[in-house]
Amino acid sequence: MNILSDQQYIQYSRTMLLSDIGETGQLAIMNSSVVIIGMGGLGHLVAHYLAAAGVQHMLLIDHDVIELSNLPRQLLFTAADIGQTKVAVTKRVLNRAYPEINIDTIAEKVTAQHFYQLIKRKVTKPLVFDCTDNFKTRQLINQLCVEQKLTLVSGAISGYQGQLFCI
């Protein structure tokens, strides 16, 4: 995409008022590709905010299904979604709110054997967001992003504490 439509110009006008973004920056956001691994308390919000910001290409990866205990923390989900995969519901909700977005999903655990092949097949030159909740998976994602020279943003929240880093 090289030019904003009139509707997009109005929709993203507040973002484009920021001196370091402008129209060029908004177009860059809209042309970017992201992979978000983990659709829990952090990941589903990252997906929602990136969709609202105009990111047009997303790959969501999570093997988990929605449970009753998720509802107070994972606000895209409702009681009617219990038992469905988090990636499928996130895709459905975001596509309803942002119909122009292209979302692919993988309802599987991330493994070394298929991580990069899946990303390469679905999304080109992605920015990877690690929103998982266990150290073993975080280590694997970090290792694979370093090997493949992919930018990694890793975030975690637990209780009243959080951490964020970018490689």
JSON list of C-alpha atoms in Angstrom, two decimals:
[
{"chain": "A", "resi": 1, "resn": "MET", "atom": "CA", "xyz": [0.00, 0.00, 0.00]},
{"chain": "A", "resi": 2, "resn": "ASN", "atom": "CA", "xyz": [1.49, 3.32, -1.08]},
{"chain": "A", "resi": 3, "resn": "ILE", "atom": "CA", "xyz": [-1.31, 5.76, -0.35]},
{"chain": "A", "resi": 4, "resn": "LEU", "atom": "CA", "xyz": [-4.00, 6.15, 2.30]},
{"chain": "A", "resi": 5, "resn": "SER", "atom": "CA", "xyz": [-7.66, 6.21, 1.33]},
{"chain": "A", "resi": 6, "resn": "ASP", "atom": "CA", "xyz": [-9.75, 9.13, 2.56]},
{"chain": "A", "resi": 7, "resn": "GLN", "atom": "CA", "xyz": [-11.29, 6.85, 5.21]},
{"chain": "A", "resi": 8, "resn": "GLN", "atom": "CA", "xyz": [-7.87, 5.65, 6.39]},
{"chain": "A", "resi": 9, "resn": "TYR", "atom": "CA", "xyz": [-6.59, 9.21, 6.50]},
{"chain": "A", "resi": 10, "resn": "ILE", "atom": "CA", "xyz": [-9.44, 10.15, 8.85]},
{"chain": "A", "resi": 11, "resn": "GLN", "atom": "CA", "xyz": [-9.14, 6.93, 10.86]},
{"chain": "A", "resi": 12, "resn": "TYR", "atom": "CA", "xyz": [-5.41, 7.34, 11.54]},
{"chain": "A", "resi": 13, "resn": "SER", "atom": "CA", "xyz": [-5.28, 11.16, 11.61]},
{"chain": "A", "resi": 14, "resn": "ARG", "atom": "CA", "xyz": [-4.46, 11.34, 15.34]},
{"chain": "A", "resi": 15, "resn": "THR", "atom": "CA", "xyz": [-1.53, 8.97, 14.95]},
{"chain": "A", "resi": 16, "resn": "MET", "atom": "CA", "xyz": [-0.24, 10.88, 11.95]},
{"chain": "A", "resi": 17, "resn": "LEU", "atom": "CA", "xyz": [-0.20, 14.10, 14.01]},
{"chain": "A", "resi": 18, "resn": "LEU", "atom": "CA", "xyz": [2.77, 12.67, 15.90]},
{"chain": "A", "resi": 19, "resn": "SER", "atom": "CA", "xyz": [5.87, 14.27, 14.37]},
{"chain": "A", "resi": 20, "resn": "ASP", "atom": "CA", "xyz": [7.86, 11.04, 14.24]},
{"chain": "A", "resi": 21, "resn": "ILE", "atom": "CA", "xyz": [5.06, 9.10, 12.50]},
{"chain": "A", "resi": 22, "resn": "GLY", "atom": "CA", "xyz": [3.17, 11.24, 9.97]},
{"chain": "A", "resi": 23, "resn": "GLU", "atom": "CA", "xyz": [1.69, 9.71, 6.83]},
{"chain": "A", "resi": 24, "resn": "THR", "atom": "CA", "xyz": [4.91, 7.88, 5.92]},
{"chain": "A", "resi": 25, "resn": "GLY", "atom": "CA", "xyz": [5.03, 6.22, 9.32]},
{"chain": "A", "resi": 26, "resn": "GLN", "atom": "CA", "xyz": [1.37, 5.23, 9.17]},
{"chain": "A", "resi": 27, "resn": "LEU", "atom": "CA", "xyz": [1.93, 3.61, 5.80]},
{"chain": "A", "resi": 28, "resn": "ALA", "atom": "CA", "xyz": [4.90, 1.73, 7.26]},
{"chain": "A", "resi": 29, "resn": "ILE", "atom": "CA", "xyz": [2.71, 0.49, 10.12]},
{"chain": "A", "resi": 30, "resn": "MET", "atom": "CA", "xyz": [0.03, -0.63, 7.68]},
{"chain": "A", "resi": 31, "resn": "ASN", "atom": "CA", "xyz": [2.56, -2.45, 5.48]},
{"chain": "A", "resi": 32, "resn": "SER", "atom": "CA", "xyz": [4.23, -4.25, 8.37]},
{"chain": "A", "resi": 33, "resn": "SER", "atom": "CA", "xyz": [3.84, -7.90, 9.27]},
{"chain": "A", "resi": 34, "resn": "VAL", "atom": "CA", "xyz": [3.76, -9.26, 12.80]},
{"chain": "A", "resi": 35, "resn": "VAL", "atom": "CA", "xyz": [3.76, -12.64, 14.45]},
{"chain": "A", "resi": 36, "resn": "ILE", "atom": "CA", "xyz": [2.23, -12.79, 17.92]},
{"chain": "A", "resi": 37, "resn": "ILE", "atom": "CA", "xyz": [2.91, -15.95, 19.89]},
{"chain": "A", "resi": 38, "resn": "GLY", "atom": "CA", "xyz": [0.60, -16.41, 22.86]},
{"chain": "A", "resi": 39, "resn": "MET", "atom": "CA", "xyz": [-2.98, -15.11, 22.95]},
{"chain": "A", "resi": 40, "resn": "GLY", "atom": "CA", "xyz": [-3.33, -14.85, 26.71]},
{"chain": "A", "resi": 41, "resn": "GLY", "atom": "CA", "xyz": [-3.60, -11.78, 28.91]},
{"chain": "A", "resi": 42, "resn": "LEU", "atom": "CA", "xyz": [-0.83, -9.92, 27.08]},
{"chain": "A", "resi": 43, "resn": "GLY", "atom": "CA", "xyz": [-0.93, -11.37, 23.56]},
{"chain": "A", "resi": 44, "resn": "HIS", "atom": "CA", "xyz": [-4.59, -10.76, 22.81]},
{"chain": "A", "resi": 45, "resn": "LEU", "atom": "CA", "xyz": [-4.16, -7.09, 23.82]},
{"chain": "A", "resi": 46, "resn": "VAL", "atom": "CA", "xyz": [-1.04, -6.73, 21.67]},
{"chain": "A", "resi": 47, "resn": "ALA", "atom": "CA", "xyz": [-3.04, -8.12, 18.72]},
{"chain": "A", "resi": 48, "resn": "HIS", "atom": "CA", "xyz": [-5.94, -5.76, 19.42]},
{"chain": "A", "resi": 49, "resn": "TYR", "atom": "CA", "xyz": [-3.79, -2.64, 19.71]},
{"chain": "A", "resi": 50, "resn": "LEU", "atom": "CA", "xyz": [-1.74, -3.48, 16.62]},
{"chain": "A", "resi": 51, "resn": "ALA", "atom": "CA", "xyz": [-4.93, -4.07, 14.62]},
{"chain": "A", "resi": 52, "resn": "ALA", "atom": "CA", "xyz": [-6.30, -0.73, 15.84]},
{"chain": "A", "resi": 53, "resn": "ALA", "atom": "CA", "xyz": [-3.02, 0.96, 14.89]},
{"chain": "A", "resi": 54, "resn": "GLY", "atom": "CA", "xyz": [-3.42, -0.28, 11.32]},
{"chain": "A", "resi": 55, "resn": "VAL", "atom": "CA", "xyz": [-1.13, -3.32, 11.07]},
{"chain": "A", "resi": 56, "resn": "GLN", "atom": "CA", "xyz": [-2.61, -5.20, 8.13]},
{"chain": "A", "resi": 57, "resn": "HIS", "atom": "CA", "xyz": [-0.80, -8.57, 8.29]},
{"chain": "A", "resi": 58, "resn": "MET", "atom": "CA", "xyz": [-0.77, -10.77, 11.41]},
{"chain": "A", "resi": 59, "resn": "LEU", "atom": "CA", "xyz": [0.03, -14.35, 12.23]},
{"chain": "A", "resi": 60, "resn": "LEU", "atom": "CA", "xyz": [-1.35, -15.46, 15.61]},
{"chain": "A", "resi": 61, "resn": "ILE", "atom": "CA", "xyz": [0.07, -18.62, 17.22]},
{"chain": "A", "resi": 62, "resn": "ASP", "atom": "CA", "xyz": [-1.34, -20.30, 20.32]},
{"chain": "A", "resi": 63, "resn": "HIS", "atom": "CA", "xyz": [-2.48, -23.85, 21.06]},
{"chain": "A", "resi": 64, "resn": "ASP", "atom": "CA", "xyz": [-4.69, -22.92, 24.02]},
{"chain": "A", "resi": 65, "resn": "VAL", "atom": "CA", "xyz": [-8.47, -22.82, 24.30]},
{"chain": "A", "resi": 66, "resn": "ILE", "atom": "CA", "xyz": [-10.54, -20.27, 26.20]},
{"chain": "A", "resi": 67, "resn": "GLU", "atom": "CA", "xyz": [-11.46, -21.22, 29.76]},
{"chain": "A", "resi": 68, "resn": "LEU", "atom": "CA", "xyz": [-13.77, -19.55, 32.26]},
{"chain": "A", "resi": 69, "resn": "SER", "atom": "CA", "xyz": [-10.77, -18.35, 34.30]},
{"chain": "A", "resi": 70, "resn": "ASN", "atom": "CA", "xyz": [-9.50, -16.38, 31.26]},
{"chain": "A", "resi": 71, "resn": "LEU", "atom": "CA", "xyz": [-12.52, -14.08, 31.04]},
{"chain": "A", "resi": 72, "resn": "PRO", "atom": "CA", "xyz": [-11.58, -11.53, 33.75]},
{"chain": "A", "resi": 73, "resn": "ARG", "atom": "CA", "xyz": [-8.15, -10.94, 32.14]},
{"chain": "A", "resi": 74, "resn": "GLN", "atom": "CA", "xyz": [-8.64, -11.60, 28.45]},
{"chain": "A", "resi": 75, "resn": "LEU", "atom": "CA", "xyz": [-11.20, -9.04, 27.37]},
{"chain": "A", "resi": 76, "resn": "LEU", "atom": "CA", "xyz": [-11.73, -10.09, 23.75]},
{"chain": "A", "resi": 77, "resn": "PHE", "atom": "CA", "xyz": [-13.29, -13.33, 24.97]},
{"chain": "A", "resi": 78, "resn": "THR", "atom": "CA", "xyz": [-16.78, -14.03, 26.36]},
{"chain": "A", "resi": 79, "resn": "ALA", "atom": "CA", "xyz": [-18.49, -16.97, 28.03]},
{"chain": "A", "resi": 80, "resn": "ALA", "atom": "CA", "xyz": [-19.85, -18.02, 24.63]},
{"chain": "A", "resi": 81, "resn": "ASP", "atom": "CA", "xyz": [-16.23, -18.53, 23.48]},
{"chain": "A", "resi": 82, "resn": "ILE", "atom": "CA", "xyz": [-15.29, -21.09, 26.15]},
{"chain": "A", "resi": 83, "resn": "GLY", "atom": "CA", "xyz": [-13.76, -24.19, 24.56]},
{"chain": "A", "resi": 84, "resn": "GLN", "atom": "CA", "xyz": [-12.78, -22.45, 21.31]},
{"chain": "A", "resi": 85, "resn": "THR", "atom": "CA", "xyz": [-9.18, -21.77, 20.38]},
{"chain": "A", "resi": 86, "resn": "LYS", "atom": "CA", "xyz": [-7.88, -18.38, 21.42]},
{"chain": "A", "resi": 87, "resn": "VAL", "atom": "CA", "xyz": [-6.46, -17.68, 17.96]},
{"chain": "A", "resi": 88, "resn": "ALA", "atom": "CA", "xyz": [-9.76, -18.41, 16.20]},
{"chain": "A", "resi": 89, "resn": "VAL", "atom": "CA", "xyz": [-11.78, -16.16, 18.50]},
{"chain": "A", "resi": 90, "resn": "THR", "atom": "CA", "xyz": [-9.18, -13.38, 18.37]},
{"chain": "A", "resi": 91, "resn": "LYS", "atom": "CA", "xyz": [-9.23, -13.52, 14.59]},
{"chain": "A", "resi": 92, "resn": "ARG", "atom": "CA", "xyz": [-13.03, -13.43, 14.45]},
{"chain": "A", "resi": 93, "resn": "VAL", "atom": "CA", "xyz": [-13.32, -10.49, 16.87]},
{"chain": "A", "resi": 94, "resn": "LEU", "atom": "CA", "xyz": [-10.56, -8.46, 15.23]},
{"chain": "A", "resi": 95, "resn": "ASN", "atom": "CA", "xyz": [-11.83, -9.11, 11.69]},
{"chain": "A", "resi": 96, "resn": "ARG", "atom": "CA", "xyz": [-15.25, -7.86, 12.75]},
{"chain": "A", "resi": 97, "resn": "ALA", "atom": "CA", "xyz": [-13.78, -4.64, 14.16]},
{"chain": "A", "resi": 98, "resn": "TYR", "atom": "CA", "xyz": [-11.08, -4.20, 11.49]},
{"chain": "A", "resi": 99, "resn": "PRO", "atom": "CA", "xyz": [-12.29, -5.93, 8.30]},
{"chain": "A", "resi": 100, "resn": "GLU", "atom": "CA", "xyz": [-9.29, -4.80, 6.24]},
{"chain": "A", "resi": 101, "resn": "ILE", "atom": "CA", "xyz": [-6.81, -6.80, 8.33]},
{"chain": "A", "resi": 102, "resn": "ASN", "atom": "CA", "xyz": [-5.34, -10.07, 7.08]},
{"chain": "A", "resi": 103, "resn": "ILE", "atom": "CA", "xyz": [-5.01, -12.51, 9.97]},
{"chain": "A", "resi": 104, "resn": "ASP", "atom": "CA", "xyz": [-3.64, -16.05, 9.74]},
{"chain": "A", "resi": 105, "resn": "THR", "atom": "CA", "xyz": [-3.75, -18.38, 12.71]},
{"chain": "A", "resi": 106, "resn": "ILE", "atom": "CA", "xyz": [-1.92, -21.46, 13.89]},
{"chain": "A", "resi": 107, "resn": "ALA", "atom": "CA", "xyz": [-3.57, -23.33, 16.76]},
{"chain": "A", "resi": 108, "resn": "GLU", "atom": "CA", "xyz": [-0.44, -25.30, 17.70]},
{"chain": "A", "resi": 109, "resn": "LYS", "atom": "CA", "xyz": [2.43, -25.15, 20.14]},
{"chain": "A", "resi": 110, "resn": "VAL", "atom": "CA", "xyz": [5.53, -23.43, 18.80]},
{"chain": "A", "resi": 111, "resn": "THR", "atom": "CA", "xyz": [8.26, -25.97, 18.01]},
{"chain": "A", "resi": 112, "resn": "ALA", "atom": "CA", "xyz": [11.75, -25.65, 16.57]},
{"chain": "A", "resi": 113, "resn": "GLN", "atom": "CA", "xyz": [10.78, -27.93, 13.68]},
{"chain": "A", "resi": 114, "resn": "HIS", "atom": "CA", "xyz": [8.10, -25.70, 12.24]},
{"chain": "A", "resi": 115, "resn": "PHE", "atom": "CA", "xyz": [8.51, -22.21, 13.74]},
{"chain": "A", "resi": 116, "resn": "TYR", "atom": "CA", "xyz": [10.35, -20.51, 10.93]},
{"chain": "A", "resi": 117, "resn": "GLN", "atom": "CA", "xyz": [8.75, -22.47, 8.08]},
{"chain": "A", "resi": 118, "resn": "LEU", "atom": "CA", "xyz": [5.30, -21.44, 9.29]},
{"chain": "A", "resi": 119, "resn": "ILE", "atom": "CA", "xyz": [6.29, -17.80, 9.69]},
{"chain": "A", "resi": 120, "resn": "LYS", "atom": "CA", "xyz": [8.06, -17.75, 6.32]},
{"chain": "A", "resi": 121, "resn": "ARG", "atom": "CA", "xyz": [5.05, -19.29, 4.61]},
{"chain": "A", "resi": 122, "resn": "LYS", "atom": "CA", "xyz": [2.50, -17.00, 6.25]},
{"chain": "A", "resi": 123, "resn": "VAL", "atom": "CA", "xyz": [4.26, -13.68, 6.89]},
{"chain": "A", "resi": 124, "resn": "THR", "atom": "CA", "xyz": [7.32, -12.09, 5.26]},
{"chain": "A", "resi": 125, "resn": "LYS", "atom": "CA", "xyz": [9.94, -10.27, 7.38]},
{"chain": "A", "resi": 126, "resn": "PRO", "atom": "CA", "xyz": [7.80, -10.19, 10.50]},
{"chain": "A", "resi": 127, "resn": "LEU", "atom": "CA", "xyz": [8.28, -8.44, 13.78]},
{"chain": "A", "resi": 128, "resn": "VAL", "atom": "CA", "xyz": [7.84, -11.21, 16.37]},
{"chain": "A", "resi": 129, "resn": "PHE", "atom": "CA", "xyz": [6.03, -10.62, 19.66]},
{"chain": "A", "resi": 130, "resn": "ASP", "atom": "CA", "xyz": [6.63, -13.24, 22.33]},
{"chain": "A", "resi": 131, "resn": "CYS", "atom": "CA", "xyz": [3.68, -13.11, 24.72]},
{"chain": "A", "resi": 132, "resn": "THR", "atom": "CA", "xyz": [4.04, -16.65, 26.04]},
{"chain": "A", "resi": 133, "resn": "ASP", "atom": "CA", "xyz": [3.98, -17.67, 29.67]},
{"chain": "A", "resi": 134, "resn": "ASN", "atom": "CA", "xyz": [6.75, -20.21, 30.11]},
{"chain": "A", "resi": 135, "resn": "PHE", "atom": "CA", "xyz": [10.53, -20.01, 30.06]},
{"chain": "A", "resi": 136, "resn": "LYS", "atom": "CA", "xyz": [11.16, -23.00, 27.77]},
{"chain": "A", "resi": 137, "resn": "THR", "atom": "CA", "xyz": [9.02, -21.53, 24.98]},
{"chain": "A", "resi": 138, "resn": "ARG", "atom": "CA", "xyz": [10.53, -18.07, 25.46]},
{"chain": "A", "resi": 139, "resn": "GLN", "atom": "CA", "xyz": [14.02, -19.52, 25.12]},
{"chain": "A", "resi": 140, "resn": "LEU", "atom": "CA", "xyz": [13.06, -21.34, 21.94]},
{"chain": "A", "resi": 141, "resn": "ILE", "atom": "CA", "xyz": [11.46, -18.25, 20.36]},
{"chain": "A", "resi": 142, "resn": "ASN", "atom": "CA", "xyz": [14.49, -16.12, 21.28]},
{"chain": "A", "resi": 143, "resn": "GLN", "atom": "CA", "xyz": [16.93, -18.67, 19.85]},
{"chain": "A", "resi": 144, "resn": "LEU", "atom": "CA", "xyz": [15.01, -19.00, 16.59]},
{"chain": "A", "resi": 145, "resn": "CYS", "atom": "CA", "xyz": [14.60, -15.24, 16.15]},
{"chain": "A", "resi": 146, "resn": "VAL", "atom": "CA", "xyz": [18.35, -14.74, 16.67]},
{"chain": "A", "resi": 147, "resn": "GLU", "atom": "CA", "xyz": [19.14, -17.52, 14.17]},
{"chain": "A", "resi": 148, "resn": "GLN", "atom": "CA", "xyz": [16.73, -16.10, 11.58]},
{"chain": "A", "resi": 149, "resn": "LYS", "atom": "CA", "xyz": [17.69, -12.45, 12.28]},
{"chain": "A", "resi": 150, "resn": "LEU", "atom": "CA", "xyz": [14.11, -11.52, 13.18]},
{"chain": "A", "resi": 151, "resn": "THR", "atom": "CA", "xyz": [13.33, -8.63, 15.52]},
{"chain": "A", "resi": 152, "resn": "LEU", "atom": "CA", "xyz": [11.85, -9.95, 18.75]},
{"chain": "A", "resi": 153, "resn": "VAL", "atom": "CA", "xyz": [9.77, -8.03, 21.27]},
{"chain": "A", "resi": 154, "resn": "SER", "atom": "CA", "xyz": [9.32, -10.11, 24.38]},
{"chain": "A", "resi": 155, "resn": "GLY", "atom": "CA", "xyz": [6.89, -9.16, 27.13]},
{"chain": "A", "resi": 156, "resn": "ALA", "atom": "CA", "xyz": [5.65, -10.83, 30.27]},
{"chain": "A", "resi": 157, "resn": "ILE", "atom": "CA", "xyz": [3.23, -9.99, 33.03]},
{"chain": "A", "resi": 158, "resn": "SER", "atom": "CA", "xyz": [2.61, -11.71, 36.32]},
{"chain": "A", "resi": 159, "resn": "GLY", "atom": "CA", "xyz": [0.69, -10.31, 39.23]},
{"chain": "A", "resi": 160, "resn": "TYR", "atom": "CA", "xyz": [1.67, -6.67, 39.60]},
{"chain": "A", "resi": 161, "resn": "GLN", "atom": "CA", "xyz": [4.93, -6.95, 37.66]},
{"chain": "A", "resi": 162, "resn": "GLY", "atom": "CA", "xyz": [5.85, -6.87, 34.00]},
{"chain": "A", "resi": 163, "resn": "GLN", "atom": "CA", "xyz": [8.90, -6.88, 31.80]},
{"chain": "A", "resi": 164, "resn": "LEU", "atom": "CA", "xyz": [9.60, -5.94, 28.20]},
{"chain": "A", "resi": 165, "resn": "PHE", "atom": "CA", "xyz": [12.66, -6.20, 26.00]},
{"chain": "A", "resi": 166, "resn": "CYS", "atom": "CA", "xyz": [13.44, -5.96, 22.32]},
{"chain": "A", "resi": 167, "resn": "ILE", "atom": "CA", "xyz": [16.21, -7.77, 20.46]}
]
